[in-house]
Structures are given as structure tokens and as C-alpha cells.
Short mmCIF file of C-alpha atoms in Angstrom, two decimals:
data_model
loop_
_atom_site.label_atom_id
_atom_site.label_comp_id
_atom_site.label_asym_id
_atom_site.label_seq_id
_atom_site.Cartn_x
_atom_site.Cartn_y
_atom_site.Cartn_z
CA UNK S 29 0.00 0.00 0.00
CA UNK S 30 1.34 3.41 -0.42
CA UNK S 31 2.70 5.65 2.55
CA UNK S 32 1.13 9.29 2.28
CA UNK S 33 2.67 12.58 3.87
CA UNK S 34 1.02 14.05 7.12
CA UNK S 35 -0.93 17.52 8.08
CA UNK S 36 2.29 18.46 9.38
CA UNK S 37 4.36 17.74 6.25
CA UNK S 38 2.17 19.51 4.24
CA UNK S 39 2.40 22.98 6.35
CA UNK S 40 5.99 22.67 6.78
CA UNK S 41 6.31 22.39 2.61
CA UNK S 42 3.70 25.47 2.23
CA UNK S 43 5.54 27.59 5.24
CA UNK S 44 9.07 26.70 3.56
CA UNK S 45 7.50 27.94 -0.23
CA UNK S 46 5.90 30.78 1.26
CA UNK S 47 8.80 32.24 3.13
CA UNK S 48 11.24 31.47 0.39
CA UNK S 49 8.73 34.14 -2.08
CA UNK S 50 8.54 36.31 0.83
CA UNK S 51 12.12 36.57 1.12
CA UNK S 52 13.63 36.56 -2.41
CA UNK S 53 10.60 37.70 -4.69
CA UNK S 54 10.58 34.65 -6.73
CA UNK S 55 8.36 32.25 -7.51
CA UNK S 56 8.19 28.79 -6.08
CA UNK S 57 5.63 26.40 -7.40
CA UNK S 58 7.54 23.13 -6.16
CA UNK S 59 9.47 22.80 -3.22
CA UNK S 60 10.76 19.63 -0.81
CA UNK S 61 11.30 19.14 2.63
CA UNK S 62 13.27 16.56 4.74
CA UNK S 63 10.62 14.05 6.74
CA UNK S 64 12.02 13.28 10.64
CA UNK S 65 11.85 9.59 8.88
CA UNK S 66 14.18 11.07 6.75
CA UNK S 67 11.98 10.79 3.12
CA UNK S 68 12.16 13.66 1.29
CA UNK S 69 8.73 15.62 0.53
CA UNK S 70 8.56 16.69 -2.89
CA UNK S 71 5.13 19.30 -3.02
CA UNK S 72 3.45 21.23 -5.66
CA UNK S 73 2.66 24.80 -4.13
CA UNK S 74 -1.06 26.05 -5.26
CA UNK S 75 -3.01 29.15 -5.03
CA UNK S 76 -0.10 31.57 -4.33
CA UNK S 77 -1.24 34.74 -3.31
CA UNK S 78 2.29 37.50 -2.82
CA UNK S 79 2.18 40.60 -1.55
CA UNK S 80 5.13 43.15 -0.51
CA UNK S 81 4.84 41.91 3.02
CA UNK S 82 3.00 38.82 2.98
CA UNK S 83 2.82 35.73 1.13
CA UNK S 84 0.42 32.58 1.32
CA UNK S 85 0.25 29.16 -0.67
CA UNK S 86 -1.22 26.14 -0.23
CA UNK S 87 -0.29 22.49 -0.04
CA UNK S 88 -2.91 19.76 -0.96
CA UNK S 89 -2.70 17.03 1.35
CA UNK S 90 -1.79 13.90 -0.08
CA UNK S 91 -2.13 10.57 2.19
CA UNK S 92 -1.56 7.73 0.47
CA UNK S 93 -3.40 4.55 0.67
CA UNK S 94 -5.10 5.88 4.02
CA UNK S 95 -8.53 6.89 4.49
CA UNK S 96 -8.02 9.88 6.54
CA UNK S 97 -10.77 12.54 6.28
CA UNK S 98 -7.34 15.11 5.72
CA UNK S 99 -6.37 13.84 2.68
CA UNK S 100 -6.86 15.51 -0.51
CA UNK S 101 -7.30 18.67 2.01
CA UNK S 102 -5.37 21.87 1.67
CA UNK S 103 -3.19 23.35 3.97
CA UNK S 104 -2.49 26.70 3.60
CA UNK S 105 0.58 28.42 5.08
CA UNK S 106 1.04 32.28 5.30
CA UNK S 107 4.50 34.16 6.55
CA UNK S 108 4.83 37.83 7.14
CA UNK S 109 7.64 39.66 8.95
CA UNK S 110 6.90 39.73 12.15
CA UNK S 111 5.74 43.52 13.80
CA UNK S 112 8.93 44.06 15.79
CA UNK S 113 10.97 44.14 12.42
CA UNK S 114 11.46 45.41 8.84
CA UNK S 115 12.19 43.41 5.89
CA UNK S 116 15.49 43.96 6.04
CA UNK S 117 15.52 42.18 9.79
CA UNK S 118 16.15 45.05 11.56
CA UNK S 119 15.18 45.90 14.74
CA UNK S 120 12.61 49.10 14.56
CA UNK S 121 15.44 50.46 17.32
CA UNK S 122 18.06 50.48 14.23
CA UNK S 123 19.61 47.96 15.71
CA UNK S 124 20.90 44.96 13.57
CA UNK S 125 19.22 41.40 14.82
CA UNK S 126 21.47 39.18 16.58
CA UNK S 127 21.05 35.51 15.50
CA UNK S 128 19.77 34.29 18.50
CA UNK S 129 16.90 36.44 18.69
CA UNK S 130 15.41 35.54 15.21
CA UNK S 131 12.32 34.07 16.50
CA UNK S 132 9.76 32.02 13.40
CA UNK S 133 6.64 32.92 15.65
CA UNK S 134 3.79 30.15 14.71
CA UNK S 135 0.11 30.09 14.85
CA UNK S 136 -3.34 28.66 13.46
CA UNK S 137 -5.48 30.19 11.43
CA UNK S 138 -9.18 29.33 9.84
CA UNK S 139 -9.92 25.64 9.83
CA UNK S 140 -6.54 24.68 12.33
CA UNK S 141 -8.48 23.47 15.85
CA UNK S 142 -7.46 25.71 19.24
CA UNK S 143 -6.99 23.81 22.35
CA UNK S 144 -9.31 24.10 25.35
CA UNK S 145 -8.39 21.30 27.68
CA UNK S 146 -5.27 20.21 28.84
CA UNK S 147 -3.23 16.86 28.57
CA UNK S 148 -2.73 17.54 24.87
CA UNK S 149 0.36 17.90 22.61
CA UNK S 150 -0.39 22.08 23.02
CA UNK S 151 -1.14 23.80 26.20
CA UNK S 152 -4.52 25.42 26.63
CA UNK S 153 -5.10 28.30 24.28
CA UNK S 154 -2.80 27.18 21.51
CA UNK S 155 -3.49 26.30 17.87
CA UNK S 156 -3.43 22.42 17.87
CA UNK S 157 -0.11 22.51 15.96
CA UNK S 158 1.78 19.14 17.79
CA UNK S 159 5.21 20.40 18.14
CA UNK S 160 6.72 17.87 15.41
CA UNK S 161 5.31 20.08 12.65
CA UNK S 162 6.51 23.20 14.71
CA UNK S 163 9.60 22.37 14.89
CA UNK S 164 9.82 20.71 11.02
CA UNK S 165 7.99 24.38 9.74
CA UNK S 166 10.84 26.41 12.32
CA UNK S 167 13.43 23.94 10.72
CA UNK S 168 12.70 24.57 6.91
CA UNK S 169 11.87 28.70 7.14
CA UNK S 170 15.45 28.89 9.52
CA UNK S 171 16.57 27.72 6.20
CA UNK S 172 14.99 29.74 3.98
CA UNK S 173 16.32 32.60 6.11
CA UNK S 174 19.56 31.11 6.21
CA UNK S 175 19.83 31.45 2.28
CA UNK S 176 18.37 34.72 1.88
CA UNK S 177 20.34 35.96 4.31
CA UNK S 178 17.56 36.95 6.20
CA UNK S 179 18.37 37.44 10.43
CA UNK S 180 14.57 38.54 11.17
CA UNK S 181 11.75 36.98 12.53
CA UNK S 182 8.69 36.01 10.46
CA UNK S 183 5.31 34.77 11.37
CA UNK S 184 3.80 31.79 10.13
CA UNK S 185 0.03 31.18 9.84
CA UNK S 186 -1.28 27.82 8.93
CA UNK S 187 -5.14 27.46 7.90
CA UNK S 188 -7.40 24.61 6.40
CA UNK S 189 -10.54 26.05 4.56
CA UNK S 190 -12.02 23.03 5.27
CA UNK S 191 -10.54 22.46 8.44
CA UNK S 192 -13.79 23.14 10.63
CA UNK S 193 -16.29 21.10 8.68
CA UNK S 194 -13.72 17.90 8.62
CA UNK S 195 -12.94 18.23 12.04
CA UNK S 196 -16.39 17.15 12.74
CA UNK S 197 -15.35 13.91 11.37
CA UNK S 198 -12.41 13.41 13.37
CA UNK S 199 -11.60 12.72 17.43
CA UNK S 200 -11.26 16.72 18.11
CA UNK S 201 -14.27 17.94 19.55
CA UNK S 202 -14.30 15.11 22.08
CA UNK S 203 -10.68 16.08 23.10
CA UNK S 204 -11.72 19.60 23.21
CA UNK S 205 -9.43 21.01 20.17
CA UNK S 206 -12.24 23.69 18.54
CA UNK S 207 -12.74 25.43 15.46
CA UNK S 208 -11.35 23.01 12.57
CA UNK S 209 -8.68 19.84 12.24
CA UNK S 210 -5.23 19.43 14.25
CA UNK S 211 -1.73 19.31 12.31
CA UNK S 212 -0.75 16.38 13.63
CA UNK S 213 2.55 13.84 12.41
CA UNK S 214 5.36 12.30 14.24
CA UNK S 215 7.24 11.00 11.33
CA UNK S 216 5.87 13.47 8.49
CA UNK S 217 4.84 10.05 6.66
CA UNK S 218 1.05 8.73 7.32
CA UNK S 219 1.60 4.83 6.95
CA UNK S 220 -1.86 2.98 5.45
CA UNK S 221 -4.13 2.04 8.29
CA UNK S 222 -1.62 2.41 11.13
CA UNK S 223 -2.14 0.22 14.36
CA UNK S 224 0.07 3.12 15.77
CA UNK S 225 -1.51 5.93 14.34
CA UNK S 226 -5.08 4.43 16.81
CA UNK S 227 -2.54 3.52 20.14
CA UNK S 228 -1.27 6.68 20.27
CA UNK S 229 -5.19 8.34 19.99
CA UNK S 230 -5.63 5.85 22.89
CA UNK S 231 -2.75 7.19 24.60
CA UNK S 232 -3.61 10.72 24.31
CA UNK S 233 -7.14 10.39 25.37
CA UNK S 234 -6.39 8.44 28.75
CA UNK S 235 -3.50 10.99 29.39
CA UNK S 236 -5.93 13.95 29.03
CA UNK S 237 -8.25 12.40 31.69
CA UNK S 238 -5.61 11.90 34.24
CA UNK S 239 -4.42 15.43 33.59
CA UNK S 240 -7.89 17.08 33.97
CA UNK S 241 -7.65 14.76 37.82
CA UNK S 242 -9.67 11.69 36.72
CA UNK S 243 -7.92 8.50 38.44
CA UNK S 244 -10.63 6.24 36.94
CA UNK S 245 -11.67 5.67 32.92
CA UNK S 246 -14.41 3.67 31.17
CA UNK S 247 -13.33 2.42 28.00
CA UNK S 248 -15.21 0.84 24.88
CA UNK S 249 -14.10 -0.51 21.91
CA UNK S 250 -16.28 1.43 19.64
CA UNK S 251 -19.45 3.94 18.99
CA UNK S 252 -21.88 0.89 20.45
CA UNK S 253 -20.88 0.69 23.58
CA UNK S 254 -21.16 4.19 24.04
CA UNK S 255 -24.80 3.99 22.65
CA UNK S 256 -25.64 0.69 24.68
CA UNK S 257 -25.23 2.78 28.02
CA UNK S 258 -27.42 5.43 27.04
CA UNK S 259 -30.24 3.43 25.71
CA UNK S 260 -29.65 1.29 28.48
CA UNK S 261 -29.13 3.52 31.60
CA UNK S 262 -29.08 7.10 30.20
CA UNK S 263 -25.32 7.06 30.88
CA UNK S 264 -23.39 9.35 28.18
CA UNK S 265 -20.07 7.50 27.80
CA UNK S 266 -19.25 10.62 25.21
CA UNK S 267 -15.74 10.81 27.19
CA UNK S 268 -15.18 7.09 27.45
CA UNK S 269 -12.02 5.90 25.52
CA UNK S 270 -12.54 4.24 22.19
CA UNK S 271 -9.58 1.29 22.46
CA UNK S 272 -10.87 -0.43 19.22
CA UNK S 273 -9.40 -4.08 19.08
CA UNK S 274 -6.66 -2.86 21.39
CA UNK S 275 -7.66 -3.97 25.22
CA UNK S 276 -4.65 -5.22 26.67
CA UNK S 277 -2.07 -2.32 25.42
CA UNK S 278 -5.19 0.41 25.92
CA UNK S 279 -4.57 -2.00 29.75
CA UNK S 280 -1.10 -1.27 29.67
CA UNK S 281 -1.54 2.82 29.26
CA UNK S 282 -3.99 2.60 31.96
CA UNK S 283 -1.55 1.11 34.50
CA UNK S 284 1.77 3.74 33.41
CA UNK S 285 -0.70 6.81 33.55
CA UNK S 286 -1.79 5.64 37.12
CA UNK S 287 -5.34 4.93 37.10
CA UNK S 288 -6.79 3.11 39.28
CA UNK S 289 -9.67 1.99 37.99
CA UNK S 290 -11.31 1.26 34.81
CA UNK S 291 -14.49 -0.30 33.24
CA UNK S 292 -14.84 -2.09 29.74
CA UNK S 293 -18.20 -1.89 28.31
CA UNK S 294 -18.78 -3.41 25.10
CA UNK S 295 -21.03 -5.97 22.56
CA UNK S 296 -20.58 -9.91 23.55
CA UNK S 297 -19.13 -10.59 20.31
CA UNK S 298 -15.59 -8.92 21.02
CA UNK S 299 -15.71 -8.97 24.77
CA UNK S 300 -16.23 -12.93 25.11
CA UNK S 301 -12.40 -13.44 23.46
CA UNK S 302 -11.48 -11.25 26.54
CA UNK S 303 -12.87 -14.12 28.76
CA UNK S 304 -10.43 -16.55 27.31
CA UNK S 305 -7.26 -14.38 27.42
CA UNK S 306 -7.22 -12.26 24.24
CA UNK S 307 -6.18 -9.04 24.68
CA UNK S 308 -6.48 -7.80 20.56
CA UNK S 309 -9.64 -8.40 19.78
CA UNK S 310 -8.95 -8.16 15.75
CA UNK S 311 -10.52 -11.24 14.01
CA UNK S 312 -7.38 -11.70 12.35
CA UNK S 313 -5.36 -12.12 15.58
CA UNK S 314 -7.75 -15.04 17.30
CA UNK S 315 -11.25 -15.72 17.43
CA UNK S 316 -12.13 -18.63 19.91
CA UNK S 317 -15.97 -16.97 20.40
CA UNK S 318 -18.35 -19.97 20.35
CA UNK S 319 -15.64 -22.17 22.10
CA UNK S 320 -15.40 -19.84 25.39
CA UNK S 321 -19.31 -20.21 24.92
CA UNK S 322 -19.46 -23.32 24.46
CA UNK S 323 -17.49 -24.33 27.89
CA UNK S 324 -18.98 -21.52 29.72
CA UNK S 325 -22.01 -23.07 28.72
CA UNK S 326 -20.71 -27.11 29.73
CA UNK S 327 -19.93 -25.32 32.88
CA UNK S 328 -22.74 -24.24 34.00
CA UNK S 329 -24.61 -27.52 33.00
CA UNK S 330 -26.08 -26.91 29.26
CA UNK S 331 -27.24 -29.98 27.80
CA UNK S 332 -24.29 -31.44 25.21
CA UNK S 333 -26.34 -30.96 21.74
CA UNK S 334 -26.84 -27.29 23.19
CA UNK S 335 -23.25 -26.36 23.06
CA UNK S 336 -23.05 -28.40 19.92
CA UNK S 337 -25.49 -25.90 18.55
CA UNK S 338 -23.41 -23.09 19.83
CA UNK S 339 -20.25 -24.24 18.31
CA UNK S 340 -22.58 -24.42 14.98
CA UNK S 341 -23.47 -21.08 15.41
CA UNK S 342 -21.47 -17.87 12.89
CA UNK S 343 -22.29 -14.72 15.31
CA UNK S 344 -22.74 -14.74 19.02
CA UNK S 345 -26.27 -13.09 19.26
CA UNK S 346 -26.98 -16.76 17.36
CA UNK S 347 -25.02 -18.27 20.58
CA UNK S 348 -27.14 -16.28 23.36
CA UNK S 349 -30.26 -17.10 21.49
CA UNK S 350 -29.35 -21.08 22.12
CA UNK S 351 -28.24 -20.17 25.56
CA UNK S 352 -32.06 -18.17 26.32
CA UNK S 353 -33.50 -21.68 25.18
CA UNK S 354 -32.13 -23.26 27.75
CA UNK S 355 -32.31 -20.37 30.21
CA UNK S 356 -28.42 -19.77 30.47
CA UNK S 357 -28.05 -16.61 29.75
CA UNK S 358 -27.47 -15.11 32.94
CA UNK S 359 -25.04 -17.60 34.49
CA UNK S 360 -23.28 -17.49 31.70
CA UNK S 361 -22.56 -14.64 31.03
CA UNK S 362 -21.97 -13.39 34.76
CA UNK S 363 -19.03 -16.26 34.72
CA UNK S 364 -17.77 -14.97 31.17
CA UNK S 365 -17.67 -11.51 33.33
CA UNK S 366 -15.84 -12.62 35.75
CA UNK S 367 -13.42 -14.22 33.54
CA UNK S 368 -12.84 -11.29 31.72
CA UNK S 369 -12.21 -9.13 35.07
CA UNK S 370 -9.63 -11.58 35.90
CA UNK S 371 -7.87 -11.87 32.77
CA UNK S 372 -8.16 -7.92 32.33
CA UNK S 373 -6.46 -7.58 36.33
CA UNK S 374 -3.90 -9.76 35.87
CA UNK S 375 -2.87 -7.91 32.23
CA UNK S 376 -2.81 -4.96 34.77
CA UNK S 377 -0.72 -6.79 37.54
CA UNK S 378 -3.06 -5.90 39.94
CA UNK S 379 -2.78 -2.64 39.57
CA UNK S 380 -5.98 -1.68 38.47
CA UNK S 381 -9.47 -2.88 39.64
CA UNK S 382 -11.43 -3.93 36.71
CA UNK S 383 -15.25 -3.97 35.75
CA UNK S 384 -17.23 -4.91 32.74
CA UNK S 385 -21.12 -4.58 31.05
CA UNK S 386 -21.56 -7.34 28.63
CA UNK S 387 -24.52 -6.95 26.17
CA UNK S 388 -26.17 -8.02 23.01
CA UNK S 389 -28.13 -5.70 20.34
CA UNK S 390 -31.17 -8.68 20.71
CA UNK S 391 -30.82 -9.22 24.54
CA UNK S 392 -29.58 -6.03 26.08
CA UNK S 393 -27.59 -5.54 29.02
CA UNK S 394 -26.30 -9.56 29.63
CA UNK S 395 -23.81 -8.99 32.66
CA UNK S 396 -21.65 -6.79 34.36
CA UNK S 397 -19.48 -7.30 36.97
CA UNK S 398 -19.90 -6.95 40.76
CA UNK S 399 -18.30 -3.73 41.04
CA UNK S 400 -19.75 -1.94 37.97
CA UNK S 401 -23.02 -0.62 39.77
CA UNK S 402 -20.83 2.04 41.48
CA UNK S 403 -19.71 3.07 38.34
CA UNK S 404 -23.21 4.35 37.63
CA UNK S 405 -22.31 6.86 39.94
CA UNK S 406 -18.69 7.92 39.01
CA UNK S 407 -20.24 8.40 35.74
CA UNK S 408 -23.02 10.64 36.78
CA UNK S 409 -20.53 12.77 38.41
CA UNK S 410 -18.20 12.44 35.55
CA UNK S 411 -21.46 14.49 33.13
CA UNK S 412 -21.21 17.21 36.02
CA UNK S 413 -17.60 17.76 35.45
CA UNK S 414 -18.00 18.21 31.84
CA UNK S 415 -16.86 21.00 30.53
#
């Protein structure tokens, strides 16, 4: 598949064209950057609008093989001398600029998201510009400067038209980045469907909790979990943690951030391969489903041609259906809950309490654990701390 080229590449290419028109009054309508992976960027520059003191262009964002809602997005940059200076990078005191105090002063404009709660990349009140693309747009106008001769400072503004309506489509208003998309990369390369790219999501979603003083977090592998607890109980999980197929190392972040406890809600179909031991709950990593059911079900004394039938069965609402024939729903499921709590504490080391919810679209609400009813609670007071 083919490897695209981040938010964050594509602002430090349009910052790097823009400053190098600025600076020498030509015209750029290619330019390339160095990746921190160390690929070159090689980026057509569109829609350049120059001025004496101010020029903008725009990069369009390409990202491969991956379906982010960025890509084939434009990222604008625009650099101006900065107030405190002429063009010539003087100091308005006559004074010639010493190298140390040029200064490439960096900001969001239309479309780039502004943070509002803290444990993110940017402190409170910033443009959500992760400081990787800071410091690879610093990096490539310092060099533009460097070649023009240029001591000054210059200001660079980077804006997404688009940004605020595809930011709707993103994780940014539940992380509380407003006003359009964050410009975002670690490598400057977007690799096609990235396991890391969703762990380190995870990661910063868990750390902004413990920032903002939580020491607890329910997690959920996905949007139904979320809407099974408010159907079910009127419980908005809106700031639970999506961990996708990722339990155990969503497990492992839970236990280095410090919390201390944290409940798994989510549909019988995933959460059953947690009763056996499987901590990614991927289809293509393991999928033992109707033979956890299946014993579960010998264990609590189902008739042998019933757990032949479950074994039989494709999807596990098929496999609860068998069990409600038989009336073994609940036991069932309350020991597939507690073998899930165990597996889940022991993935911790103990150092986390653990509670699930089990349900089914068909049946509902199948189990939980015995210390998930005073989660009903924390989570009611968790609504009244939204901000």
C-alpha cells in the first residue's frame, strides 16, 4: 500500500514555499522538505497569493493509501515579517538582529483546531499545531532565512478552509481542540491504516483524563458501547475511551498513567475473546468466540447438543439465542464476566481494579461485573464535570 505525507508535512512544505517568495521575490511552485523519517517531501505549491509583506500558498494534502478525512485537504501556510521588524531584519530600534533572537513565531489560522483542555500535545489556548510540525515548519523557514540571508523573525500562519467542517469527522471535539482539524505527524509520513496511528489516539485520550484529575476511565471498543449505556441507563459515555481491538495495550496505558480503575463496556461478540485471554480483539489475531461459549455453557450444566449448537453457530447473538433456550443466559454470562475481570487484572498486575457490562443488540444488558453498579455513579458525576 502506499505511505502518504502528514498535516504536518504539508504545512511545513507550504511555510518553507511561502517564506522562500517572501524573502527573495521569486516564484516557487515546487518545493521539498526533509521528513524526521528522513523521506524527502517533494510538493506542488497552489493558489499563491504574494504581496510586498506577505505571502500565502497552499499544499494539498496527499495521504496515500489511508482513508483519513485530511487527505486531498489543503493546507495553507502564510509568513509575514513579524511587527517588531522590517524586511530587512532590523530591529525598529536600528539595531541589527542578533542571530539568537530571530524568532519564526507560529500560529493557526481558519480551519486549524485551538486547544481548550489540557493533557494535549499544546497547552490550553494554543493552535493544535503538535510540536513535530513546529519544529519541522521552524526547521525549513530557519533555512529559507539562512539562504536569503535573512536574520529577522517572520510569522507563520497555517489554515485549512475546510478544516472546521472535517474536524467534525475526526476525534477533536471530544478532546476539546475547537474550530477546525489538528496538524498532527510524528514522522511526516502517514503509513496505510496504522495500528500506531489508533494507540497513540488511545494514549492521548487516557492521558488527558488523568491530567484534567480523573484517576478512573471507562473504555469501549467502539461507537456501540457508548450507545448501549445510554439506551440502556441514560449514561453518556461521550468521554469514554474508544480502544478499538486494542484492550490489553489500551490496559497497559492505563496502569503507566496511574489509574486506578477502569471499566470495559462493550457488545458480547468482542468482549467474550477477553474471557479466554485475548487481549487484541482483531478477528485476524484469534477468534475462539463460540468455544469460550461453548465451555462456559458445559460449565454451567447446558445440555451437550446445546453447546453443539453453539459451536454451529457464525455470530454470538446466534449463541445467546441457544443459551435463552435453555435459560443460560445469565449464568453465563456473569461467569464470562468474571473471567474477563480476571484476565483484564492480571494484564494490569493488579494494579488496576477492573469492571465490565456485557450486552447483546437482541438481549440487552447480559452482565456486568460486581463492582460496575458504582460506576453508575462515578459516571453521573463524571457528566457534572464536563466541561
Amino acid at each position: 500500500m502506499r505511505c502518504g505525507f502528514t498535516t504536518g508535512s504539508c504545512a511545513a512544505a507550504a511555510a518553507k514555499a511561502a517564506a522562500y517568495m517572501l524573502l527573495t521575490g521569486k516564484m516557487k511552485t515546487e518545493i521539498t522538505i526533509e521528513t524526521p523519517k528522513g523521506i524527502p517531501y517533494r510538493a506542488d505549491i497552489l493558489d499563491i497569493a504574494r504581496g510586498e509583506d506577505v505571502v500565502s500558498c497552499g499544499v494539498e494534502k496527499d495521504g496515500g493509501d489511508d482513508p483519513d478525512v485530511t487527505t486531498g485537504a489543503w493546507i495553507y501556510a502564510k509568513v509575514s515579517f513579524a511587527e517588531n521588524r522590517n524586511t530587512a531584519g532590523i530591529w525598529k530600534d536600528g539595531l541589527q538582529a542578533e542571530e539568537n533572537r530571530q524568532e519564526i513565531y507560529i500560529d493557526g489560522g481558519t480551519g486549524v483546531g485551538r486547544v481548550t483542555k489540557p493533557g494535549l500535545d499544546q497547552p490550553v489556548g494554543n493552535a493544535a499545531i503538535n510540536h513535530v510540525p513546529r519544529e519541522m515548519i521552524r526547521r525549513e523557514v530557519l533555512e529559507v532565512c539562512r539562504i536569503a540571508d535573512y536574520r529577522g523573525s517572520l510569522k507563520v500562519e497555517i489554515f485549512v478552509p475546510e478544516g472546521e467542517r472535517l474536524a467534525a469527522q475526526t476525534f477533536n471535539p471530544r478532546l476539546g481542540i475547537v474550530g477546525g482539524i489538528s496538524i498532527l505527524g510524528t514522522s511526516g509520513i502517514v503509513e496505510p491504516m496504522s495500528s500506531q496511528a489508533i494507540l497513540d489516539t488511545i494514549r492521548v485520550e487516557l492521558n488527558q483524563r488523568r491530567v484534567q484529575g480523573f484517576h478512573y476511565a471507562a473504555i469501549t471498543p467502539g461507537n456501540y458501547g457508548q450507545e448501549f449505556m445510554k439506551r440502556a441507563y441514560g449514561y453518556d459515555l461521550d468521554r469514554s475511551v474508544k480502544c478499538s481491538n486494542f484492550i490489553g495495550e489500551t490496559i497497559d496505558m492505563a496502569v503507566e498513567l496511574g489509574f486506578s480503575k477502569v471499566l470495559l463496556t462493550g457488545h458480547i461478540g468482542k468482549l467474550i475473546k477477553v474471557a479466554g485471554g485475548i487481549m487484541n480483539t482483531h478477528s485476524r489475531e484469534a477468534d475462539a468466540r463460540m468455544e469460550l461459549l461453548a465451555a462456559f455453557a458445559i460449565k454451567e450444566g447446558a445440555e451437550p447438543k446445546q453447546c453443539r449448537r453453539i459451536l454451529e453457530c457464525v455470530t454470538t447473538e446466534e449463541a445467546v439465542a441457544v443459551l435463552a433456550e435453555n435459560g443460560k443466559v445469565r449464568p453465563v454470562m456473569e461467569y464470562a464476566a468474571e473471567r474477563i475481570c480476571y484476565y483484564l487484572e492480571k494484564r494490569a498486575g493488579g494494579n488496576l481494579q477492573m469492571d465490565c457490562v456485557l450486552y447483546s443488540n437482541e438481549y440487552g444488558e447480559l452482565a456486568r461485573s460486581k463492582g460496575a453498579e458504582e460506576w453508575f455513579i462515578l459516571l453521573a458525576q463524571d457528566a457534572e464535570r464536563q466541561i
